[in-house]
Amino acid sequence: MFSPHNFTEKFSSELLSLLSSDTEDAKLLSCVNELAEAHGNTVYNEMLLLMTGKHFGTDLSKIYWHEVIEHSCKIFKPEFAGRGFRPALMDYLCHNAGALSDPRIIEGDYLYNITKSSVTDGLTGLYNQTYFKKVLEKTIFNQRRNDTSTFALVFLDLDHFKQYNDRCGHLLGDEALRICAEIITSNLRDGDIAVRYGGEEFALLLPGLDRHTAFAVAERIRKGVESQPFQTQELLDSGNLTISGGISLFPDSGSTVEEILQTADKELYKAKERRNCIYSFYDDKRSHARRPVKSLVEYATFDGAIYRAALSTDISERGMGLGCESMIAEGSTLSLKFARPYWPENIHITAKVRQVRRKDELVFVGLEFDETLTSVDELLAHHKVSLATSGR
């Protein structure tokens, strides 16, 4: 279903480009008429807003538009008809309609630059926070009228970016932000909105997506940033620059701007605790939430190291916690062995190190499995039986 908001996002830049080019009025009228036939009378309102800076409303804008065309034919000779619409518009709105009392003339390309700079971030070219919140308000207003409509909001934040700025310099920090913006936009569809929300934080508005699809988009961006060879990123403690994200959904996460933003921000906070991961509000409700279990697990890095023993602290289908004696680099990949008799079967699985913290002489590691572990219930059931049999 067409809405004024969708039109503005999709065609406003196109209309501004027409005004900022050397397009003759005849071509301008033709383009506007084609858009109006395809998308309705709100096209006239948007065009007059760009040309005059005033909202006249959809119905009145259509009336003004066609009356200006007639007015142009009256005051200009036929041979000048292709160049007379804009001066006729000025004359009509000032003297016939009385809608303008103190007009100003401005070049189209200058108008384009002013309009663009007011809604975008100068460094990355993405939309800015002020514009984003206005769009979010309009989107929620429009979605409420259609009970089946949904959208996803994603907050993304670069991990260890302050450390990167401090160690690599602000020039490289700015370049990293620009590269991240390019990675983000390259993974979005037409109609999706990408925003530099502030500092090293970005936001995405993804219309019509469910939780799984929104997660897939955010995960592609995360992997893109993780694999990007940012200059001198080896100076970071983690070895590379990464990004974390939190997802909220309308209407499941809330029905107001504040609720949607707060939910995404909370999920981002949880993701930042683990680093280099995407977290959805649904994760709190998932059936495979982590459950406590203490048992022997062997792990090894992929640099030829031997397997070492560790004690599991909790486990789910998507990850687990380990306690071990050796420090493990955050962001590294481990090979894990679940071996008999501590587990019901011998299982090999790989996992990404998402969080590392030291407490006294032990190192606690948060892992995310590369593949879902579907046999968690069997593992836990076997563990309880083993404990009962051994009398522990």
Coordinates of C-alpha atoms in Angstrom, one line a residue:
M1 CA 0.0 0.0 0.0
F2 CA 1.4 3.4 -0.9
S3 CA 2.0 6.0 1.8
P4 CA 3.3 9.6 1.7
H5 CA 6.3 8.4 3.8
N6 CA 7.2 5.7 1.3
F7 CA 6.9 8.3 -1.5
T8 CA 9.1 10.8 0.2
E9 CA 11.9 8.3 0.9
K10 CA 11.9 6.8 -2.6
F11 CA 11.3 9.8 -4.8
S12 CA 12.3 13.0 -3.0
S13 CA 15.9 12.7 -4.1
E14 CA 14.7 12.0 -7.7
L15 CA 12.6 15.2 -7.7
L16 CA 15.4 17.2 -6.1
S17 CA 17.7 15.9 -8.9
L18 CA 15.3 17.2 -11.5
L19 CA 15.2 20.6 -9.9
S20 CA 19.0 20.8 -9.6
S21 CA 19.6 19.8 -13.2
D22 CA 19.1 21.8 -16.4
T23 CA 15.7 20.0 -16.9
E24 CA 13.3 22.1 -18.9
D25 CA 9.9 22.7 -17.5
A26 CA 8.2 20.6 -20.1
K27 CA 10.3 17.5 -19.0
L28 CA 9.7 18.4 -15.4
L29 CA 5.9 18.4 -15.9
S30 CA 6.1 15.1 -17.8
C31 CA 8.1 13.4 -15.0
V32 CA 5.8 14.7 -12.2
N33 CA 2.7 13.6 -14.1
E34 CA 4.1 10.1 -14.6
L35 CA 4.9 9.8 -10.9
A36 CA 1.4 11.1 -10.0
E37 CA -0.3 8.5 -12.2
A38 CA 1.7 5.8 -10.5
H39 CA 1.6 7.0 -6.9
G40 CA -1.2 9.4 -6.4
N41 CA -1.7 13.1 -5.7
T42 CA 0.8 13.3 -2.8
V43 CA 3.4 13.7 -5.6
Y44 CA 2.1 17.3 -6.2
N45 CA 2.3 18.1 -2.5
E46 CA 5.9 16.8 -2.4
M47 CA 6.9 18.7 -5.5
L48 CA 5.4 22.0 -4.3
L49 CA 7.1 21.5 -0.9
L50 CA 10.4 21.2 -2.6
M51 CA 9.8 24.2 -4.9
T52 CA 8.2 26.6 -2.3
G53 CA 9.0 25.3 1.1
K54 CA 5.3 25.1 2.0
H55 CA 2.9 22.3 2.7
F56 CA -0.4 22.9 0.8
G57 CA -1.9 19.5 1.4
T58 CA -2.5 16.8 -1.2
D59 CA -5.8 18.0 -2.6
L60 CA -5.0 21.7 -2.8
S61 CA -1.5 20.9 -4.2
K62 CA -3.1 19.1 -7.2
I63 CA -5.5 22.0 -7.8
Y64 CA -2.6 24.5 -7.7
W65 CA -0.4 22.4 -10.0
H66 CA -2.9 22.1 -12.8
E67 CA -4.1 25.7 -12.4
V68 CA -0.4 26.9 -12.7
I69 CA -0.1 24.9 -16.0
E70 CA -3.2 26.7 -17.3
H71 CA -1.8 30.0 -16.0
S72 CA 1.5 29.4 -17.9
C73 CA -0.4 29.0 -21.1
K74 CA -2.2 32.3 -20.6
I75 CA 0.8 34.5 -19.8
F76 CA 3.5 32.9 -22.2
K77 CA 3.5 32.5 -25.9
P78 CA 3.3 28.9 -27.1
E79 CA 7.0 28.9 -28.1
F80 CA 8.0 29.6 -24.5
A81 CA 5.6 27.1 -23.0
G82 CA 8.4 24.6 -22.3
R83 CA 10.2 27.1 -20.1
G84 CA 7.4 29.0 -18.4
F85 CA 6.1 26.7 -15.6
R86 CA 8.4 27.9 -12.8
P87 CA 7.9 31.7 -13.4
A88 CA 4.1 31.0 -13.8
L89 CA 4.2 29.1 -10.5
M90 CA 5.7 32.1 -8.7
D91 CA 3.2 34.5 -10.3
Y92 CA 0.2 32.4 -9.6
L93 CA 1.0 31.6 -6.0
C94 CA 1.8 35.3 -5.2
H95 CA -0.9 37.1 -7.1
N96 CA -3.7 34.6 -7.9
A97 CA -3.8 32.3 -4.9
G98 CA -2.2 34.6 -2.4
A99 CA -0.3 31.6 -1.0
L100 CA 3.1 33.3 -1.0
S101 CA 3.7 36.7 0.4
D102 CA 7.5 37.0 0.4
P103 CA 9.1 34.5 -2.0
R104 CA 12.8 33.9 -2.6
I105 CA 14.6 32.5 -5.6
I106 CA 17.2 29.7 -5.0
E107 CA 19.2 27.6 -7.4
G108 CA 18.1 24.0 -7.6
D109 CA 21.5 22.5 -7.0
Y110 CA 22.0 24.7 -3.9
L111 CA 18.6 23.6 -2.6
Y112 CA 19.6 20.0 -3.2
N113 CA 22.8 20.5 -1.1
I114 CA 20.9 22.3 1.7
T115 CA 18.2 19.7 1.9
K116 CA 20.7 16.8 1.8
S117 CA 23.0 18.3 4.5
S118 CA 20.1 18.9 6.8
V119 CA 19.2 15.2 7.0
T120 CA 22.5 13.4 6.5
D121 CA 25.8 12.9 8.3
G122 CA 28.7 14.7 6.7
L123 CA 31.3 12.0 7.3
T124 CA 29.4 8.8 6.2
G125 CA 26.7 10.2 4.0
L126 CA 24.1 8.2 6.0
Y127 CA 21.0 9.9 7.4
N128 CA 21.4 11.6 10.8
Q129 CA 19.7 10.9 14.1
T130 CA 17.2 13.8 13.9
Y131 CA 15.9 12.7 10.6
F132 CA 15.8 9.1 11.6
K133 CA 13.6 9.8 14.6
K134 CA 11.1 11.7 12.4
V135 CA 11.0 8.9 9.9
L136 CA 10.5 6.4 12.7
E137 CA 7.6 8.4 14.1
K138 CA 6.0 8.5 10.6
T139 CA 6.6 4.8 10.1
I140 CA 4.9 3.8 13.3
F141 CA 2.0 6.1 12.6
N142 CA 1.5 4.5 9.1
Q143 CA 2.0 1.0 10.4
R144 CA -0.7 1.3 13.1
R145 CA -3.3 1.7 10.3
N146 CA -2.2 -1.7 8.9
D147 CA -2.3 -4.4 11.6
T148 CA -0.2 -6.8 9.4
S149 CA 2.7 -4.4 8.9
T150 CA 5.9 -4.9 10.7
F151 CA 9.4 -3.5 10.7
A152 CA 12.7 -4.2 12.4
L153 CA 15.0 -1.7 14.0
V154 CA 18.7 -2.5 14.4
F155 CA 21.3 -0.7 16.5
L156 CA 24.9 -1.4 15.6
D157 CA 28.0 -0.3 17.5
L158 CA 31.7 -0.8 16.7
D159 CA 33.5 -2.8 19.3
H160 CA 36.7 -1.2 20.9
F161 CA 36.4 1.8 18.6
K162 CA 37.7 4.2 21.3
Q163 CA 40.8 2.0 21.5
Y164 CA 41.1 2.0 17.7
N165 CA 40.9 5.8 17.7
D166 CA 43.5 6.2 20.5
R167 CA 46.0 3.7 19.0
C168 CA 45.5 4.2 15.3
G169 CA 44.5 7.9 15.1
H170 CA 41.3 9.8 14.4
L171 CA 41.9 9.9 10.7
L172 CA 41.9 6.2 10.4
G173 CA 39.0 6.1 12.8
D174 CA 37.0 8.4 10.4
E175 CA 38.0 6.2 7.5
A176 CA 36.8 3.1 9.4
L177 CA 33.4 4.7 10.0
R178 CA 33.1 5.5 6.3
I179 CA 34.0 1.9 5.4
C180 CA 31.5 0.6 7.9
A181 CA 28.8 2.8 6.3
E182 CA 29.6 1.4 2.9
I183 CA 29.4 -2.2 4.2
I184 CA 26.0 -1.4 5.8
T185 CA 24.5 0.2 2.7
S186 CA 25.8 -2.6 0.5
N187 CA 23.7 -5.1 2.5
L188 CA 20.4 -3.1 2.4
R189 CA 17.5 -3.0 0.0
D190 CA 15.9 0.1 -1.7
G191 CA 13.6 1.6 1.0
D192 CA 15.7 0.5 4.0
I193 CA 17.2 3.4 6.0
A194 CA 20.7 3.5 7.4
V195 CA 21.7 6.1 10.0
R196 CA 24.8 7.2 11.8
Y197 CA 23.1 7.5 15.1
G198 CA 26.1 9.0 16.9
G199 CA 29.8 8.4 17.3
E200 CA 30.5 4.8 16.3
E201 CA 26.8 3.8 16.5
F202 CA 24.6 3.1 13.5
A203 CA 20.9 2.4 13.2
L204 CA 18.8 0.6 10.5
L205 CA 15.1 0.8 9.8
L206 CA 14.1 -2.3 7.8
P207 CA 10.4 -2.2 6.7
G208 CA 8.5 -5.5 6.4
L209 CA 11.1 -7.8 7.9
D210 CA 10.5 -10.4 10.5
R211 CA 13.0 -11.3 13.3
H212 CA 14.9 -14.0 11.3
T213 CA 15.3 -11.9 8.1
A214 CA 16.4 -8.8 10.1
F215 CA 18.9 -11.0 12.0
A216 CA 20.3 -12.3 8.6
V217 CA 20.8 -8.7 7.4
A218 CA 22.5 -7.7 10.6
E219 CA 24.7 -10.8 10.6
R220 CA 25.8 -10.1 7.0
I221 CA 26.9 -6.7 8.1
R222 CA 28.7 -8.1 11.2
K223 CA 30.6 -10.6 9.1
G224 CA 31.4 -7.9 6.6
V225 CA 33.0 -5.7 9.3
E226 CA 34.7 -8.6 10.9
S227 CA 36.4 -9.6 7.6
Q228 CA 37.3 -6.1 6.6
P229 CA 41.1 -5.4 6.8
F230 CA 41.0 -2.1 8.6
Q231 CA 44.4 -0.4 8.6
T232 CA 46.6 -1.1 11.7
Q233 CA 43.7 -2.9 13.4
E234 CA 46.3 -5.4 14.7
L235 CA 47.1 -2.8 17.3
L236 CA 43.8 -3.6 19.1
D237 CA 43.8 -6.0 22.0
S238 CA 41.3 -8.1 20.1
G239 CA 43.3 -8.0 16.9
N240 CA 40.6 -6.7 14.7
L241 CA 37.7 -4.2 14.5
T242 CA 34.3 -5.8 14.9
I243 CA 30.7 -4.7 15.4
S244 CA 27.8 -5.7 17.6
G245 CA 24.1 -5.3 17.2
G246 CA 20.7 -5.4 18.9
I247 CA 17.3 -5.9 17.2
S248 CA 13.8 -4.8 18.1
L249 CA 10.6 -5.4 16.1
F250 CA 7.4 -3.4 15.7
P251 CA 4.9 -4.2 17.2
D252 CA 6.3 -7.1 19.2
S253 CA 8.9 -5.0 21.0
G254 CA 6.6 -2.0 21.6
S255 CA 4.2 0.4 19.9
T256 CA 6.0 3.7 20.5
V257 CA 9.2 5.3 19.3
E258 CA 10.6 5.2 22.8
E259 CA 9.8 1.5 23.4
I260 CA 11.2 0.4 20.0
L261 CA 14.5 2.4 20.6
Q262 CA 14.8 1.2 24.2
T263 CA 14.4 -2.5 23.3
A264 CA 17.0 -2.3 20.5
D265 CA 19.3 -0.4 22.9
K266 CA 19.0 -3.1 25.6
E267 CA 19.7 -5.9 23.1
L268 CA 22.7 -3.9 21.9
Y269 CA 24.0 -3.7 25.5
K270 CA 23.7 -7.4 25.8
A271 CA 25.6 -8.0 22.6
K272 CA 28.3 -5.5 23.6
E273 CA 28.9 -7.7 26.7
R274 CA 29.9 -10.6 24.4
R275 CA 31.3 -8.5 21.5
N276 CA 31.1 -9.2 17.7
C277 CA 27.6 -10.6 17.8
I278 CA 23.9 -9.7 17.0
Y279 CA 21.3 -10.0 19.8
S280 CA 17.5 -10.0 19.3
F281 CA 14.9 -9.3 21.9
Y282 CA 13.5 -12.7 21.2
D283 CA 16.7 -14.3 22.5
D284 CA 15.4 -13.8 26.1
K285 CA 12.3 -15.9 25.3
R286 CA 14.0 -18.7 23.3
S287 CA 13.5 -22.3 24.3
H288 CA 17.3 -22.9 24.1
A289 CA 18.3 -20.4 26.8
R290 CA 21.5 -21.4 28.5
R291 CA 21.2 -23.9 31.3
P292 CA 23.9 -24.6 34.0
V293 CA 26.0 -27.7 33.6
K294 CA 29.4 -28.6 34.9
S295 CA 31.3 -31.2 32.9
L296 CA 34.6 -31.8 31.1
V297 CA 35.1 -30.2 27.7
E298 CA 38.3 -30.2 25.7
Y299 CA 39.3 -27.3 23.5
A300 CA 42.1 -26.3 21.1
T301 CA 42.9 -23.4 18.9
F302 CA 43.5 -23.8 15.1
D303 CA 47.2 -23.1 15.3
G304 CA 48.2 -26.7 15.9
A305 CA 47.9 -26.5 19.7
I306 CA 47.1 -29.6 21.7
Y307 CA 43.7 -30.0 23.3
R308 CA 43.3 -28.7 26.8
A309 CA 40.8 -29.5 29.5
A310 CA 38.1 -27.0 30.5
L311 CA 35.0 -27.1 32.7
S312 CA 31.7 -26.1 31.2
T313 CA 29.5 -23.6 33.2
D314 CA 26.4 -23.5 31.1
I315 CA 25.2 -24.6 27.6
S316 CA 22.5 -23.9 25.0
E317 CA 21.8 -24.8 21.4
R318 CA 23.8 -21.7 20.3
G319 CA 26.7 -21.5 22.8
M320 CA 28.2 -22.3 26.1
G321 CA 30.4 -21.0 28.9
L322 CA 33.8 -22.5 29.8
G323 CA 36.2 -22.1 32.7
C324 CA 39.9 -22.7 31.9
E325 CA 43.4 -21.8 33.1
S326 CA 44.8 -20.3 29.9
M327 CA 44.0 -16.9 28.4
I328 CA 42.1 -17.2 25.0
A329 CA 41.9 -14.3 22.6
E330 CA 38.4 -12.8 22.1
G331 CA 37.2 -13.3 18.5
S332 CA 39.3 -16.5 18.0
T333 CA 37.8 -19.8 16.9
L334 CA 38.1 -23.0 19.1
S335 CA 37.6 -26.6 18.2
L336 CA 35.6 -28.4 21.0
K337 CA 35.4 -32.0 22.0
F338 CA 32.5 -33.5 24.0
A339 CA 33.9 -36.9 24.9
R340 CA 32.6 -40.0 26.7
P341 CA 32.1 -40.8 29.5
Y342 CA 31.3 -37.2 30.4
W343 CA 28.9 -36.8 27.5
P344 CA 26.6 -39.4 25.8
E345 CA 28.6 -39.3 22.6
N346 CA 31.7 -37.9 21.1
I347 CA 31.0 -34.6 19.5
H348 CA 33.3 -32.2 17.6
I349 CA 32.1 -28.7 17.1
T350 CA 33.7 -25.3 16.5
A351 CA 32.8 -22.1 18.3
K352 CA 33.7 -18.4 18.3
V353 CA 35.0 -16.7 21.4
R354 CA 32.6 -13.9 22.2
Q355 CA 33.6 -12.9 25.7
V356 CA 36.7 -13.4 27.9
R357 CA 37.0 -12.4 31.6
R358 CA 39.5 -13.4 34.3
K359 CA 38.5 -14.1 37.9
D360 CA 41.3 -15.0 40.3
E361 CA 43.3 -17.7 38.6
L362 CA 40.5 -18.8 36.2
V363 CA 39.5 -17.5 32.7
F364 CA 35.8 -17.6 31.9
V365 CA 35.0 -17.7 28.2
G366 CA 31.7 -17.2 26.4
L367 CA 31.4 -19.2 23.2
E368 CA 29.0 -19.1 20.3
F369 CA 28.7 -22.3 18.3
D370 CA 29.3 -22.1 14.5
E371 CA 26.4 -24.6 14.1
T372 CA 23.4 -25.1 16.3
L373 CA 23.8 -28.0 18.8
T374 CA 20.5 -29.8 18.6
S375 CA 21.3 -32.5 21.2
V376 CA 21.5 -30.3 24.3
D377 CA 18.5 -32.0 26.1
E378 CA 20.2 -35.4 25.6
L379 CA 23.5 -34.1 26.8
L380 CA 21.9 -32.6 30.0
A381 CA 19.8 -35.8 30.6
H382 CA 23.0 -37.9 30.3
H383 CA 24.8 -35.6 32.6
K384 CA 22.2 -36.0 35.3
V385 CA 22.2 -39.8 35.0
S386 CA 26.0 -39.9 35.2
L387 CA 25.9 -37.8 38.4
A388 CA 23.2 -40.0 39.9
T389 CA 25.2 -43.2 39.0
S390 CA 28.4 -41.9 40.4
G391 CA 26.7 -40.7 43.6
R392 CA 28.1 -37.2 43.2

